[in-house]
Amino acid sequence: MHNKGLEEFGNMRRRQVVVRRSEEQPARSVRSVKYGECQKNHAANVGGYAVDGCREFMASGDEGTISALTCAACGCHRNFHKKEVESEELSEFSSQTS
């Protein structure tokens, strides 16, 4: 039995990706993460949709503890809050003034 699909697969070309590094250093970026409004659906078990109205995540405990992942305002885990990432690129060279 001859399988045409395997024959075509054997004739496919491979693509190569070449990465060239420039002599210049790439720009550095700084990321800041903020957790906004809670998006947990408290009525999902009855087929509805209801959020609690919590507008911003506030950690219940100190950084590095398990309670830092629980919101002090609504009691939900941090993953239920909308993650907002802001990134800013920093240049290696600062502007010089004379």
N, CA, C and O of each residue as an XYZ file, in Angstrom:
392
protein
N       0.849     -1.177      0.000
C       0.000      0.000      0.000
C       0.895      1.242      0.000
O       1.796      1.377      0.828
N       0.632      2.118     -0.922
C       1.431      3.332     -1.066
C       0.683      4.504     -0.439
O      -0.475      4.752     -0.777
N       1.343      5.234      0.480
C       0.709      6.357      1.167
C       1.254      7.657      0.598
O       2.414      7.998      0.832
N       0.439      8.380     -0.140
C       0.850      9.632     -0.787
C       1.227     10.702      0.238
O       2.135     11.497     -0.006
N       0.536     10.730      1.385
C       0.819     11.734      2.404
C       2.233     11.652      2.945
O       2.877     12.675      3.175
N       2.722     10.415      3.152
C       4.086     10.244      3.639
C       5.108     10.652      2.594
O       6.169     11.183      2.923
N       4.786     10.402      1.340
C       5.687     10.788      0.259
C       5.839     12.305      0.205
O       6.953     12.810      0.071
N       4.740     13.027      0.308
C       4.784     14.485      0.294
C       5.521     15.016      1.512
O       6.249     16.004      1.415
N       5.337     14.364      2.667
C       6.003     14.817      3.884
C       7.512     14.702      3.758
O       8.246     15.556      4.256
N       7.982     13.646      3.090
C       9.413     13.439      2.922
C      10.062     14.483      2.040
O      11.272     14.694      2.128
N       9.289     15.142      1.189
C       9.829     16.138      0.274
C       9.726     17.569      0.802
O      10.080     18.515      0.098
N       9.249     17.732      2.021
C       9.103     19.083      2.572
C      10.471     19.675      2.888
O      11.403     18.957      3.251
N      10.577     20.966      2.746
C      11.828     21.656      3.048
C      11.848     22.090      4.497
O      10.805     22.389      5.079
N      13.013     22.123      5.069
C      13.178     22.642      6.429
C      13.505     24.124      6.343
O      14.192     24.583      5.430
N      13.000     24.844      7.307
C      13.314     26.270      7.373
C      14.343     26.491      8.459
O      14.255     25.888      9.529
N      15.304     27.336      8.204
C      16.307     27.666      9.194
C      16.146     29.116      9.599
O      15.892     29.994      8.774
N      16.299     29.338     10.871
C      16.216     30.692     11.393
C      17.615     31.101     11.828
O      18.255     30.408     12.619
N      18.077     32.208     11.318
C      19.404     32.710     11.662
C      19.231     33.939     12.533
O      18.536     34.888     12.173
N      19.875     33.899     13.684
C      19.809     35.026     14.598
C      21.162     35.714     14.587
O      22.192     35.099     14.861
N      21.141     36.975     14.272
C      22.373     37.767     14.276
C      22.335     38.723     15.444
O      21.350     39.426     15.668
N      23.402     38.736     16.165
C      23.487     39.647     17.309
C      24.244     40.902     16.905
O      25.307     40.835     16.288
N      23.687     42.023     17.256
C      24.364     43.284     16.938
C      25.389     43.577     18.031
O      25.322     43.026     19.130
N      26.321     44.440     17.714
C      27.346     44.806     18.685
C      26.792     45.734     19.753
O      27.372     45.860     20.832
N      25.684     46.378     19.461
C      25.055     47.267     20.438
C      24.309     46.434     21.468
O      23.774     45.371     21.155
N      24.281     46.920     22.682
C      23.548     46.239     23.734
C      22.056     46.502     23.550
O      21.672     47.626     23.226
N      21.216     45.507     23.747
C      19.773     45.751     23.617
C      19.270     46.634     24.760
O      19.872     46.700     25.831
N      18.177     47.293     24.506
C      17.587     48.156     25.531
C      17.035     47.299     26.668
O      16.526     46.203     26.431
N      17.133     47.784     27.870
C      16.590     47.081     29.023
C      15.171     47.558     29.258
O      14.832     48.710     28.984
N      14.354     46.664     29.765
C      12.990     47.058     30.056
C      12.666     46.755     31.505
O      13.166     45.792     32.086
N      11.826     47.589     32.070
C      11.380     47.434     33.446
C       9.890     47.145     33.399
O       9.123     47.871     32.767
N       9.489     46.077     34.072
C       8.072     45.709     34.081
C       7.513     45.924     35.470
O       8.121     45.539     36.469
N       6.349     46.543     35.521
C       5.642     46.673     36.783
C       4.282     46.006     36.622
O       3.608     46.183     35.607
N       3.888     45.238     37.635
C       2.635     44.496     37.585
C       1.696     45.025     38.651
O       2.085     45.223     39.802
N       0.458     45.251     38.251
C      -0.591     45.713     39.160
C      -1.800     44.819     38.935
O      -2.091     44.440     37.800
N      -2.494     44.485     39.991
C      -3.693     43.660     39.890
C      -4.900     44.545     40.147
O      -5.039     45.135     41.219
N      -5.768     44.628     39.153
C      -6.935     45.509     39.210
C      -8.167     44.826     39.758
O      -8.092     44.082     40.736
N      -9.302     45.079     39.128
C     -10.595     44.624     39.634
C     -10.710     43.102     39.653
O     -10.125     42.407     38.822
N     -11.475     42.605     40.615
C     -11.718     41.176     40.774
C     -12.716     40.722     39.714
O     -13.742     41.367     39.499
N     -12.411     39.615     39.060
C     -13.266     39.109     37.993
C     -13.885     37.761     38.337
O     -14.390     37.072     37.450
N     -13.856     37.374     39.606
C     -14.416     36.087     40.009
C     -15.939     36.119     39.884
O     -16.593     37.043     40.368
N     -16.488     35.105     39.232
C     -17.929     34.988     39.061
C     -18.478     34.219     40.258
O     -18.333     32.999     40.334
N     -19.103     34.924     41.184
C     -19.616     34.306     42.402
C     -20.924     33.552     42.177
O     -21.364     32.823     43.066
N     -21.550     33.704     41.028
C     -22.823     33.040     40.751
C     -22.687     31.946     39.696
O     -23.689     31.505     39.132
N     -21.463     31.505     39.423
C     -21.251     30.499     38.382
C     -21.922     29.178     38.711
O     -22.381     28.481     37.806
N     -21.991     28.816     39.990
C     -22.579     27.527     40.364
C     -24.095     27.468     40.143
O     -24.662     26.376     40.105
N     -24.754     28.604     39.997
C     -26.201     28.622     39.728
C     -26.503     29.090     38.302
O     -27.657     29.341     37.956
N     -25.445     29.205     37.469
C     -25.634     29.585     36.076
C     -25.763     31.070     35.823
O     -26.177     31.472     34.735
N     -25.425     31.885     36.783
C     -25.522     33.338     36.620
C     -24.165     33.991     36.511
O     -23.143     33.326     36.342
N     -24.176     35.303     36.612
C     -22.935     36.069     36.575
C     -23.038     37.202     37.584
O     -23.915     38.059     37.476
N     -22.140     37.206     38.565
C     -22.117     38.269     39.564
C     -20.707     38.431     40.090
O     -20.092     37.465     40.544
N     -20.192     39.648     40.030
C     -18.876     39.954     40.600
C     -19.081     40.750     41.882
O     -20.135     41.352     42.088
N     -18.063     40.748     42.742
C     -18.222     41.377     44.054
C     -17.966     42.878     44.079
O     -18.277     43.531     45.076
N     -17.412     43.439     43.020
C     -17.187     44.876     42.970
C     -15.842     45.332     43.496
O     -15.582     46.535     43.551
N     -14.975     44.401     43.886
C     -13.637     44.761     44.365
C     -12.866     45.404     43.217
O     -12.743     44.811     42.146
N     -12.358     46.585     43.426
C     -11.722     47.356     42.348
C     -10.211     47.167     42.234
O      -9.643     47.429     41.174
N      -9.542     46.713     43.310
C      -8.089     46.572     43.269
C      -7.644     45.548     44.300
O      -8.182     45.490     45.406
N      -6.645     44.731     43.924
C      -6.103     43.727     44.825
C      -5.253     44.392     45.903
O      -4.389     45.219     45.612
N      -5.514     44.017     47.147
C      -4.698     44.444     48.288
C      -4.283     43.187     49.038
O      -5.140     42.456     49.534
N      -2.995     42.927     49.129
C      -2.496     41.712     49.766
C      -2.861     41.682     51.243
O      -2.796     42.696     51.937
N      -3.247     40.497     51.708
C      -3.609     40.325     53.117
C      -2.393     40.193     54.017
O      -2.478     40.465     55.214
N      -1.259     39.778     53.456
C      -0.061     39.565     54.272
C       1.178     40.122     53.620
O       1.117     40.786     52.585
N       2.306     39.841     54.244
C       3.590     40.326     53.753
C       4.035     39.550     52.514
O       3.645     38.399     52.317
N       4.856     40.195     51.682
C       5.388     39.584     50.473
C       6.156     38.311     50.832
O       6.953     38.298     51.769
N       5.906     37.253     50.078
C       6.586     35.990     50.320
C       5.798     35.023     51.191
O       6.202     33.871     51.350
N       4.690     35.464     51.754
C       3.854     34.581     52.564
C       2.647     34.133     51.747
O       2.306     34.755     50.741
N       2.009     33.064     52.177
C       0.840     32.556     51.466
C      -0.328     33.540     51.524
O      -1.138     33.592     50.599
N      -0.419     34.309     52.589
C      -1.516     35.272     52.711
C      -1.339     36.482     51.790
O      -2.272     37.265     51.611
N      -0.160     36.635     51.211
C       0.066     37.732     50.262
C      -0.675     37.493     48.954
O      -0.808     38.410     48.143
N      -1.161     36.267     48.739
C      -1.889     35.938     47.515
C      -3.398     36.068     47.674
O      -4.145     35.836     46.723
N      -3.854     36.439     48.877
C      -5.279     36.608     49.149
C      -5.593     38.093     49.275
O      -4.862     38.830     49.937
N      -6.674     38.532     48.645
C      -7.069     39.939     48.680
C      -7.711     40.262     50.021
O      -8.606     39.552     50.479
N      -7.253     41.330     50.641
C      -7.797     41.756     51.931
C      -9.203     42.324     51.779
O      -9.985     42.288     52.729
N      -9.536     42.845     50.610
C     -10.849     43.464     50.402
C     -11.953     42.439     50.125
O     -13.042     42.529     50.691
N     -11.667     41.465     49.252
C     -12.735     40.535     48.849
C     -12.491     39.089     49.251
O     -13.412     38.273     49.201
N     -11.268     38.758     49.650
C     -10.953     37.398     50.071
C     -10.636     36.438     48.942
O     -10.416     35.254     49.195
N     -10.606     36.905     47.716
C     -10.315     36.059     46.564
C      -8.812     35.928     46.349
O      -8.034     36.757     46.821
N      -8.408     34.873     45.629
C      -7.007     34.693     45.271
C      -6.610     35.757     44.250
O      -7.451     36.255     43.503
N      -5.336     36.097     44.224
C      -4.823     37.136     43.332
C      -5.090     36.813     41.862
O      -5.244     37.732     41.058
N      -5.148     35.530     41.489
C      -5.377     35.154     40.090
C      -6.742     35.584     39.563
O      -6.926     35.671     38.349
N      -7.702     35.853     40.443
C      -9.021     36.315     39.996
C      -9.012     37.799     39.635
O      -9.960     38.285     39.019
N      -7.974     38.515     40.003
C      -7.879     39.944     39.716
C      -7.196     40.170     38.375
O      -6.258     39.454     38.023
N      -7.660     41.151     37.636
C      -7.126     41.459     36.314
C      -5.677     41.918     36.432
O      -5.368     42.866     37.154
N      -4.791     41.227     35.709
C      -3.369     41.555     35.740
C      -3.069     42.633     34.709
O      -3.387     42.483     33.529
N      -2.458     43.710     35.159
C      -2.101     44.824     34.284
C      -0.589     44.982     34.323
O      -0.014     45.298     35.364
N       0.053     44.756     33.170
C       1.511     44.821     33.071
C       1.892     46.074     32.314
O       1.395     46.320     31.215
N       2.766     46.860     32.895
C       3.304     48.039     32.229
C       4.789     47.829     32.060
O       5.481     47.472     33.013
N       5.291     48.050     30.848
C       6.726     47.907     30.617
C       7.279     49.211     30.078
O       6.625     49.924     29.317
N       8.485     49.496     30.486
C       9.152     50.729     30.077
C      10.555     50.356     29.644
O      11.272     49.674     30.376
N      10.954     50.799     28.455
C      12.289     50.503     27.967
C      13.241     51.597     28.406
O      12.962     52.789     28.281
N      14.379     51.150     28.927
C      15.407     52.069     29.378
C      16.583     51.988     28.426
O      16.974     50.896     28.014
N      17.141     53.113     28.077
C      18.280     53.152     27.181
C      19.561     53.017     27.988
O      19.635     53.463     29.133
N      20.565     52.401     27.385
C      21.881     52.252     28.038
C      22.577     53.602     28.153
O      23.338     53.843     29.090
N      22.310     54.472     27.196
C      22.979     55.755     27.171
C      22.033     56.837     27.683
O      20.914     56.977     27.188
N      22.472     57.576     28.645
C      21.640     58.675     29.147
C      21.961     59.925     28.313
O      23.064     60.077     27.789
N      20.975     60.803     28.208
C      21.197     62.023     27.442
C      22.113     62.945     28.226
O      21.973     63.107     29.438
N      23.057     63.547     27.506
C      24.004     64.461     28.151
C      23.606     65.890     27.845
O      23.267     66.224     26.710
N      23.649     66.730     28.868
C      23.341     68.150     28.667
C      24.610     68.947     28.818
O      25.486     68.579     29.601
N      24.727     70.046     28.070
C      25.953     70.850     28.153
C      25.702     72.144     28.869
O      26.620     72.947     29.032
